[in-house]
XYZ file of C-alpha atoms in Angstrom:
496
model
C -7.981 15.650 15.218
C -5.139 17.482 13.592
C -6.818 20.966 13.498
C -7.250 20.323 17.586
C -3.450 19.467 17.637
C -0.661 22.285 18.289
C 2.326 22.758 15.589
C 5.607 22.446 15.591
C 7.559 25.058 17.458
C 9.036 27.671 15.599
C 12.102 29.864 16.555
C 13.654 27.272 18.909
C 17.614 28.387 18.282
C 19.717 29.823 21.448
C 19.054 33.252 21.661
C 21.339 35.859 23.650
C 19.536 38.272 26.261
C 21.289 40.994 26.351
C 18.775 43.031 28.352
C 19.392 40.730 31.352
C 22.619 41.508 33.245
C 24.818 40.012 32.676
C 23.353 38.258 29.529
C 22.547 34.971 29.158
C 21.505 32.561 26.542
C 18.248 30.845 26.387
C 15.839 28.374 24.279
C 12.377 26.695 24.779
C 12.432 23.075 25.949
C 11.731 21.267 23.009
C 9.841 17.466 22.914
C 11.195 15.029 25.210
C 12.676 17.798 27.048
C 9.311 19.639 27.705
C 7.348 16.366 28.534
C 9.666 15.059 31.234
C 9.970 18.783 32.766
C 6.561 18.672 32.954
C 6.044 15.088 34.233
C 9.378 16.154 36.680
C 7.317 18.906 38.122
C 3.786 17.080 38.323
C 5.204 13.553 40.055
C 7.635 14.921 42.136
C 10.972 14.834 40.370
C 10.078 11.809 38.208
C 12.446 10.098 36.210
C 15.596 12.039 37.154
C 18.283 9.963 35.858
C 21.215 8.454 38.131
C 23.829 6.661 35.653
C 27.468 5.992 36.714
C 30.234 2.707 35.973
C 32.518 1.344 38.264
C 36.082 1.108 37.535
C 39.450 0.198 39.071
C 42.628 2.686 38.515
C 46.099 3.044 39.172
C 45.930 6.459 40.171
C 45.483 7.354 43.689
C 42.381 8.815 45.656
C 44.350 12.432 45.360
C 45.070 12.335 41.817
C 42.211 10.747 40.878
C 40.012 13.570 42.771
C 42.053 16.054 40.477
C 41.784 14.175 37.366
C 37.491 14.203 37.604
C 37.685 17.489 38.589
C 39.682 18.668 35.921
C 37.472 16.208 33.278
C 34.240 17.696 34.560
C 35.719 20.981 33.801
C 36.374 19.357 29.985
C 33.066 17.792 29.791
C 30.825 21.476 30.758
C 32.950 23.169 27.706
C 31.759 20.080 25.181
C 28.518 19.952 26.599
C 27.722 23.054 28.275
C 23.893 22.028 28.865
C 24.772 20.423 32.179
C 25.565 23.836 33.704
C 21.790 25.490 32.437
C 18.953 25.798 34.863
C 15.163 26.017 33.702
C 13.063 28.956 34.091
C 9.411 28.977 33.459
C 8.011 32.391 34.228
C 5.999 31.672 30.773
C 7.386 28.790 29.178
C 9.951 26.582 30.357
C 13.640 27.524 28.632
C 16.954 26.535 29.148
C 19.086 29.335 30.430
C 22.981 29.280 30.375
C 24.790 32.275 31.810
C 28.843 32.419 30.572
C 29.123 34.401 33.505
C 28.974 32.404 36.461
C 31.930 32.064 38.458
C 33.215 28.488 36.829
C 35.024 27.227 40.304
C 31.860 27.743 41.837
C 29.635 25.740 40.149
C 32.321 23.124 39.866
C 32.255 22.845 43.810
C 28.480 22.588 43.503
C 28.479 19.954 40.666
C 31.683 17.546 41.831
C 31.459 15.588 44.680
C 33.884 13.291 46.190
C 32.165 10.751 48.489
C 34.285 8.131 50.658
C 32.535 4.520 51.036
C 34.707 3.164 53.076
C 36.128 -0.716 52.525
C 33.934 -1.622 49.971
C 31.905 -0.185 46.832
C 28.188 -0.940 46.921
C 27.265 1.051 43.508
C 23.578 -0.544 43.301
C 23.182 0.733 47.282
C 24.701 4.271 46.060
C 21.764 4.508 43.537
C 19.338 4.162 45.131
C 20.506 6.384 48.045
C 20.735 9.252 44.583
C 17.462 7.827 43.825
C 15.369 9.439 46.704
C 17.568 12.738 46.174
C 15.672 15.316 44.671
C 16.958 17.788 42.386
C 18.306 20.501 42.056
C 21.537 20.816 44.604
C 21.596 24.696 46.013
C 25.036 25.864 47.543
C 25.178 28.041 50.451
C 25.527 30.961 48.855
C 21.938 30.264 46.941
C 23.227 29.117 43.015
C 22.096 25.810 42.610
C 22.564 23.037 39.999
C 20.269 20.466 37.800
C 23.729 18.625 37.431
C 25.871 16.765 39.326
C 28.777 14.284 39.083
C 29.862 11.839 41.803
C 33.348 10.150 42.032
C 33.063 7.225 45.281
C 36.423 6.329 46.049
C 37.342 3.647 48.428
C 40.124 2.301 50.685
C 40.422 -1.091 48.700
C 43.439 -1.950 46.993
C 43.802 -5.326 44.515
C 47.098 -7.048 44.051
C 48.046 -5.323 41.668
C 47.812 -1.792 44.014
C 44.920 -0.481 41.718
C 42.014 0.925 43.372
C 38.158 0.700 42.863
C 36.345 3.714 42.123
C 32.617 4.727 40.853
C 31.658 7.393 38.734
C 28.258 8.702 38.743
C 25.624 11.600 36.886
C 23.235 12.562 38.455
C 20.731 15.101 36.389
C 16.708 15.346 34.997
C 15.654 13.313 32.360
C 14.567 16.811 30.625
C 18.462 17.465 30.382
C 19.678 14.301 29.097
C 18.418 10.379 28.445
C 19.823 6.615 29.330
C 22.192 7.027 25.870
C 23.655 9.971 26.243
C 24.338 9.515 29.506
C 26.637 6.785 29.227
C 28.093 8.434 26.025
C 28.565 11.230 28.811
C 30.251 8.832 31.051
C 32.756 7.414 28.592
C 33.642 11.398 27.697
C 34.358 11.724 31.391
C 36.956 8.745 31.145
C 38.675 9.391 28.571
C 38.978 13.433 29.570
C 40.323 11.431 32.724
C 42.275 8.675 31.864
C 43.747 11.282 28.570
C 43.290 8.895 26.428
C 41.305 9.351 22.864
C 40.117 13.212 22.505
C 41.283 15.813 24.249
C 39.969 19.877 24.481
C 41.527 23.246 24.810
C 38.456 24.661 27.232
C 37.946 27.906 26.005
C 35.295 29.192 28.428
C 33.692 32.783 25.980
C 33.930 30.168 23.452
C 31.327 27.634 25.412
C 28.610 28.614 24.785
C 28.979 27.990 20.960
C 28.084 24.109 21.947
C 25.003 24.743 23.601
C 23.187 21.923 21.866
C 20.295 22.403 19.672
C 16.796 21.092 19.766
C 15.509 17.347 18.457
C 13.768 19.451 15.568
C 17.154 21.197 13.801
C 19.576 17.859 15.278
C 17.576 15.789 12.506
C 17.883 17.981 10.006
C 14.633 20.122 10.343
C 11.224 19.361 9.242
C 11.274 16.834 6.898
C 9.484 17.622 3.124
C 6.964 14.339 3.970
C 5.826 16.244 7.351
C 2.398 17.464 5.589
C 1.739 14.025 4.359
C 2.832 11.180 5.661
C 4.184 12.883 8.838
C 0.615 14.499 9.841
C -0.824 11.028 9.371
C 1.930 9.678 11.356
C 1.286 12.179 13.940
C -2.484 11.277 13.828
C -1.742 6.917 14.252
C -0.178 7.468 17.394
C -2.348 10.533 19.083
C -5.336 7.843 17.948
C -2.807 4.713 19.245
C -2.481 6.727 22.564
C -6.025 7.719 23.149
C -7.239 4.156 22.806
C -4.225 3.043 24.875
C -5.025 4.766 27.900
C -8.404 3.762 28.034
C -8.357 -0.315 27.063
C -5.156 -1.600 28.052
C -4.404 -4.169 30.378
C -2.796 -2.248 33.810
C -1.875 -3.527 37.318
C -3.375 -2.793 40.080
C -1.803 -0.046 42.533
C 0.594 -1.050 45.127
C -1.334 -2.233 48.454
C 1.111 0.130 49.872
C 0.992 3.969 50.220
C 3.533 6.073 48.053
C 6.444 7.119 50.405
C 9.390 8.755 47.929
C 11.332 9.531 51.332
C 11.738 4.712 51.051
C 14.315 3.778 48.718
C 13.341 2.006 45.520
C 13.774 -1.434 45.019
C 16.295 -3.409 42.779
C 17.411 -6.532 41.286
C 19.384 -7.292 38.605
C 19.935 -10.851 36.733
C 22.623 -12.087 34.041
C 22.397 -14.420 31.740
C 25.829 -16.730 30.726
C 27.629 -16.020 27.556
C 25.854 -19.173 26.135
C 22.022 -18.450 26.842
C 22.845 -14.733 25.195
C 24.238 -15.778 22.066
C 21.239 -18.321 21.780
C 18.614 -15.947 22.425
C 20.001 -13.814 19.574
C 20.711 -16.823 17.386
C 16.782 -17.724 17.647
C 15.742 -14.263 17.714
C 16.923 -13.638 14.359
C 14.995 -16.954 12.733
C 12.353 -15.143 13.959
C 12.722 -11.725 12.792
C 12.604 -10.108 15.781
C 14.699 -7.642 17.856
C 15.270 -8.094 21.512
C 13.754 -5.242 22.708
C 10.443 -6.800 20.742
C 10.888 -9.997 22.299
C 11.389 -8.940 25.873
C 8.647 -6.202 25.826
C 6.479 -9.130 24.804
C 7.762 -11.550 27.679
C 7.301 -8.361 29.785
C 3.779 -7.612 28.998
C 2.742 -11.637 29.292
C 3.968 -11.719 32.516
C 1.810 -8.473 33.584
C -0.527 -10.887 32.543
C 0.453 -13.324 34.320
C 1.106 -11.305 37.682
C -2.296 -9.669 37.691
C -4.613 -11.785 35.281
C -7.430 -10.209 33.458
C -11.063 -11.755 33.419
C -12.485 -13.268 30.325
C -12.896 -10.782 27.566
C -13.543 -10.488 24.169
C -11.568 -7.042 23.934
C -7.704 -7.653 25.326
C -5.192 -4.947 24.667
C -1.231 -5.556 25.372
C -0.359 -3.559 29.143
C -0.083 0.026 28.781
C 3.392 0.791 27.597
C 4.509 4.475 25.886
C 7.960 2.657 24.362
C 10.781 5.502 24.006
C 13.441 5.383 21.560
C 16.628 6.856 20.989
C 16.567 9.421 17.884
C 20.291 8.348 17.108
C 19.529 7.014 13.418
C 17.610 9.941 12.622
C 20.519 13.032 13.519
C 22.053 14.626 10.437
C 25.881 14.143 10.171
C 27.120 17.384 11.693
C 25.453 16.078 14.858
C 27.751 13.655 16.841
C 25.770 11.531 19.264
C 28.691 11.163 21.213
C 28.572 14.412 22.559
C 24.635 15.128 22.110
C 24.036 15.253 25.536
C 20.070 16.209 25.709
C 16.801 14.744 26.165
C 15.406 14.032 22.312
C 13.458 10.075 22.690
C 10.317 9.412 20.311
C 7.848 7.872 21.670
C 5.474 4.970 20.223
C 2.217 4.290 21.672
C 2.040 0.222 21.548
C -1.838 -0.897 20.941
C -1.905 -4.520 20.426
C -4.950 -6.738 20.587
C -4.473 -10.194 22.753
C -7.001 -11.528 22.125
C -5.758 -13.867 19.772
C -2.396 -14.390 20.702
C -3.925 -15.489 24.469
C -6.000 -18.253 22.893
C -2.788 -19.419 21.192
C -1.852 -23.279 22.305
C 1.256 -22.672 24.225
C 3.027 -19.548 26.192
C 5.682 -20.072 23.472
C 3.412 -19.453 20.733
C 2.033 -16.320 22.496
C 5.586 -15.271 22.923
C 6.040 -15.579 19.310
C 3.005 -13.864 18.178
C 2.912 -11.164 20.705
C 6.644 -10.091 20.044
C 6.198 -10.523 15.600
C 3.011 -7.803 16.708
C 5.717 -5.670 18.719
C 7.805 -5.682 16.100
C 5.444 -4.953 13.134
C 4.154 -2.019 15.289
C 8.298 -0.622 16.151
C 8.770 -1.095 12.097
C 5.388 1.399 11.076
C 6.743 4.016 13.558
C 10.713 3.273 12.764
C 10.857 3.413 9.225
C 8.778 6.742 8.903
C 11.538 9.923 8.731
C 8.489 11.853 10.650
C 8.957 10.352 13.691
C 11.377 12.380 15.856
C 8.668 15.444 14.587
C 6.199 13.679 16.686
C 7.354 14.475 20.244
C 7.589 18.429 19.689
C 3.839 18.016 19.157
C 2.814 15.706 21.837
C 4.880 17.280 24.455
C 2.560 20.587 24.268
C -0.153 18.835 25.120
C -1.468 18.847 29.133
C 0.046 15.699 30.852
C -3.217 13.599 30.676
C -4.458 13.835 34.206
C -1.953 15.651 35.815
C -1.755 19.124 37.801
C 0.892 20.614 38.232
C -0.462 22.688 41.724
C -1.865 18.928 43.071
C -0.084 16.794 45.540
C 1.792 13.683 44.380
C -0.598 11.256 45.125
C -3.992 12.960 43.937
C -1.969 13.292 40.174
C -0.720 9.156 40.694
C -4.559 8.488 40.801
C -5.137 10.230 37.841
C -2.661 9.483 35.750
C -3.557 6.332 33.675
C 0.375 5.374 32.986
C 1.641 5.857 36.454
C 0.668 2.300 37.323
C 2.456 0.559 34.313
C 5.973 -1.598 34.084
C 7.908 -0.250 31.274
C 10.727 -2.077 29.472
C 14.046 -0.577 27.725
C 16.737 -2.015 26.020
C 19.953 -0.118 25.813
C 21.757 -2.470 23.621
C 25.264 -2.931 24.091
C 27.167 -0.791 26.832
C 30.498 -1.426 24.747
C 29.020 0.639 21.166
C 28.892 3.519 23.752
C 31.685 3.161 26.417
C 35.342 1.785 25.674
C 35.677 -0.279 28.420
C 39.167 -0.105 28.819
C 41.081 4.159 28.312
C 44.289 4.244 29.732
C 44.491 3.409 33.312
C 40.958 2.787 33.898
C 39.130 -0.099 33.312
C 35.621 -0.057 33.780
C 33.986 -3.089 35.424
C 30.430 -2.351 35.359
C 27.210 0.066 34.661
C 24.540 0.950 36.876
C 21.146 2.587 35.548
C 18.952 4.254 37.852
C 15.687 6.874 37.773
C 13.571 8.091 40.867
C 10.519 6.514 40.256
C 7.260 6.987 41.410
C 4.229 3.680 40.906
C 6.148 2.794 37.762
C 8.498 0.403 37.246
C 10.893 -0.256 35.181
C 12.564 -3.383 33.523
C 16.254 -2.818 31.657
C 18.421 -4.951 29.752
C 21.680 -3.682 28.050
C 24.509 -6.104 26.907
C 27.782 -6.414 28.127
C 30.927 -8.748 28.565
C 28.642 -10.442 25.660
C 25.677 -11.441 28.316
C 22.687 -9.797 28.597
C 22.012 -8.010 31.580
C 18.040 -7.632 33.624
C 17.440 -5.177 35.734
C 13.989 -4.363 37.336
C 13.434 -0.835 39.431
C 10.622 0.027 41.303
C 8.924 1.873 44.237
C 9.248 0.414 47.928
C 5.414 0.529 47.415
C 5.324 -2.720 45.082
C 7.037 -4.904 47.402
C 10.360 -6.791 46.665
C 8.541 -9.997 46.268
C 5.940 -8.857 43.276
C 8.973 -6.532 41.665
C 11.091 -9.968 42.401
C 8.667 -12.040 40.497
C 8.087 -9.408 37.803
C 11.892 -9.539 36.461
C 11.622 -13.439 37.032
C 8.909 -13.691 34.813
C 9.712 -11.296 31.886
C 13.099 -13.829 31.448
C 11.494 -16.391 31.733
C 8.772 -15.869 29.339
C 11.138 -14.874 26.927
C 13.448 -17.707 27.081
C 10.764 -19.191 26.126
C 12.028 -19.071 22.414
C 14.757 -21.445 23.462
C 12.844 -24.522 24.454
C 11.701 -27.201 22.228
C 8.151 -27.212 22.787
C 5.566 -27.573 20.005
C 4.003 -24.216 18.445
């Protein structure tokens, strides 16, 4: 398998162009980056990301305006990435130009939006949601990148307002973690609190960010051992995946992305959270095992498979943030680019299925999730893994098809996908000067896939299930229903 298998991409640094005029700066899209550009331009803008918090201030709608203006400003010099387009006349690269007029592409890439007496954040997402990327000015420049600031007329007691801020950009660009890290640089650029910046624009592009490869420290010495037979488990994990697992059916309804998506989102109290991780750890398992167990038994339970002897856990590719693995002169704070790992899940169910009780195939199910995230976590080879994979053809997939001839051939495009994000406050500081932010809002244009979210904040864990109008708000209902359900499962008394 490995001699079929491309290698890891060499010579993946920015370079500058100097025989373009004026010059510009460019580097191949690298892992994650390449695989959701390519899945972006296969499912119709799949997966672009729409993150933003809502806050209240004491500043005013003008000097607020100013203050997000002048932050975004802040935020491009730091991480310049946001202001590169993709060209793919022979492989896709990140381009960044230091020569475009800055005020211009600020005009293109800020946007104030009025929403009159009240703030409906989850409404504004999905409204982003059914955007598709990028925004192109009237003069032709256009932008992968964009930042939203929804101000209201709404005043509390106190005379502070409520306000919303929003990014909107591809997955290839960025992911759910940096995002939010994104997000809390925003605030504090606006509130001036914490770090500031000189912006120093011929200076910029000296934060261009590098690739997942040299932001974990290059190829590690076990890559030719362990790492090939690393790389080997999960192509073999993925093959087998795609072909055996458990899937749903596909939505009785046809595809429209023009229909918003579909979302709810449930909280637990401050006492059910701290006894699901009280349990969790008698147990030895994380939360995101435990819920993408209780998420895959009630795929189970939502569209039931016949009596088999061969049962394999619902399709799932599980992506994971690279954070643990970046060398020390990489701050994650201000890595804004795409760089997850992915991990294949196989698990047989067999067993676990014939198991007395749903709370004993809870348990076994999630200890199986678990052992499998510990093989791929604990190997240094992992974030090597994606620069591979993400060479290979989308399984399936043409990129010169229409939407709904690739969505029948895709064998993932009709799974449910669960993510934990852990807790929002290791990422945002909740309160920076005058703002205090409220609340966080995930969002991603999706096509037949949904997705289930939890993150933790205010110390309760939060649900939150997106999908396609297609599915129906009752199944996608009963889908977020069930996964908490199931996994509060390990809270009950009942016999294993």
């Amino acid at each position: 398998m490995a001699s079929s298998l491309p290698v890891l991409p060499s010579h993946t640094e920015w370079v500058l162009d100097t025989n373009r005029h004026p010059p510009v700066y460019s580097r191949p899209l690298v892992g994650s980056e390449l695989w959701m550009h390519n899945s972006w331009l296969a499912l119709d803008g799949v997966n672009e990301l729409c993150t933003g918090v809502k806050f209240t201030s004491s500043l005013g709608i003008e000097e607020m305006r100013d203050c997000a203006r002048q932050a975004l400003d802040k935020f491009r010099f730091v991480c310049p990435i946001v202001s590169c387009v993709i060209e793919s006349d022979k492989s896709p690269r990140w381009v960044y130009s230091p020569s475009v007029d800055r005020e211009a592409w600020l005009n293109l890439a800020f946007v104030v939006e009025q929403r009159g007496s009240s703030l409906d954040s989850s409404e504004f997402v999905k409204d982003i949601n059914i955007r598709k990327l990028p925004y192109i000015g009237a003069d032709g420049t256009s932008t992968l990148f964009r930042v939203y600031l929804l101000v209201t007329s709404k005043e509390d007691d106190d005379n502070r307002r409520e306000y919303a801020l929003f990014i909107h950009s591809p997955h290839s660009m960025t992911d759910g973690g940096p995002s939010l890290h994104g997000l809390n640089l925003m605030c504090q650029f606006m509130s001036g609190s914490g770090v500031d910046v000189a912006v120093v624009h011929s200076a910029e592009w000296r934060n261009l960010p590098v690739d997942i490869i040299a932001a974990t420290g290059g190829v590690p010495k076990e890559w030719e051992t362990s790492g090939t037979e690393l790389l080997q488990d999960a192509m073999r994990q993925a093959e087998q995946m795609l072909t055996s697992s458990h899937r749903l059916p596909p939505p009785s309804r046809p595809l429209d992305m023009s229909q918003r998506p579909i979302r709810h989102h449930i909280i637990l109290s401050e006492s059910e959270t701290r006894a699901v991780f009280g349990r969790m750890k008698q147990l030895g398992v994380s939360i995101s095992a435990l819920f993408k167990a209780a998420n895959g038994l009630a795929q189970f339970n939502l569209s039931p498979v016949p009596p088999a002897e061969d049962v394999y856990f619902p399709l799932h590719l599980c992506s994971v943030s690279p954070e643990r693995y970046l060398k020390p002169s990489v701050n994650p704070k201000t890595y804004f680019a795409s760089s997850l790992c992915m991990m294949p899940l196989r698990i047989p169910m067999t067993e676990p299925l014939r198991q007395g009780s749903e709370k004993a195939t809870l348990i076994m199910t999630a200890k199986k999730v678990q052992e499998q995230f510990d093989r791929y976590l604990s190997d240094p080879c992992l974030p090597m893994t994606m620069p591979i994979i993400a060479q290979l053809p989308l399984p399936g997939t043409d990129q010169k098809a229409n939407l709904n001839t690739n969505l029948h051939r895709v064998p993932w495009q009709m799974e449910c996908d669960f993510q934990h994000f852990g807790m929002v406050e290791s990422r945002i500081s909740l309160r920076q000067g005058h703002i205090s932010i409220d609340n966080v809002y995930l969002g991603a244009r999706v096509t037949t896939t949904m997705s289930v979210r939890s993150w933790i904040m205010h110390r309760k864990l939060h649900f939150q299930i997106e999908g396609a109008a297609a599915w129906g708000d009752e199944f996608l209902k009963s889908m977020l229903e069930e996964t908490i359900r199931i996994g509060l499962l390990i809270l009950t008394d009942a016999k294993l």
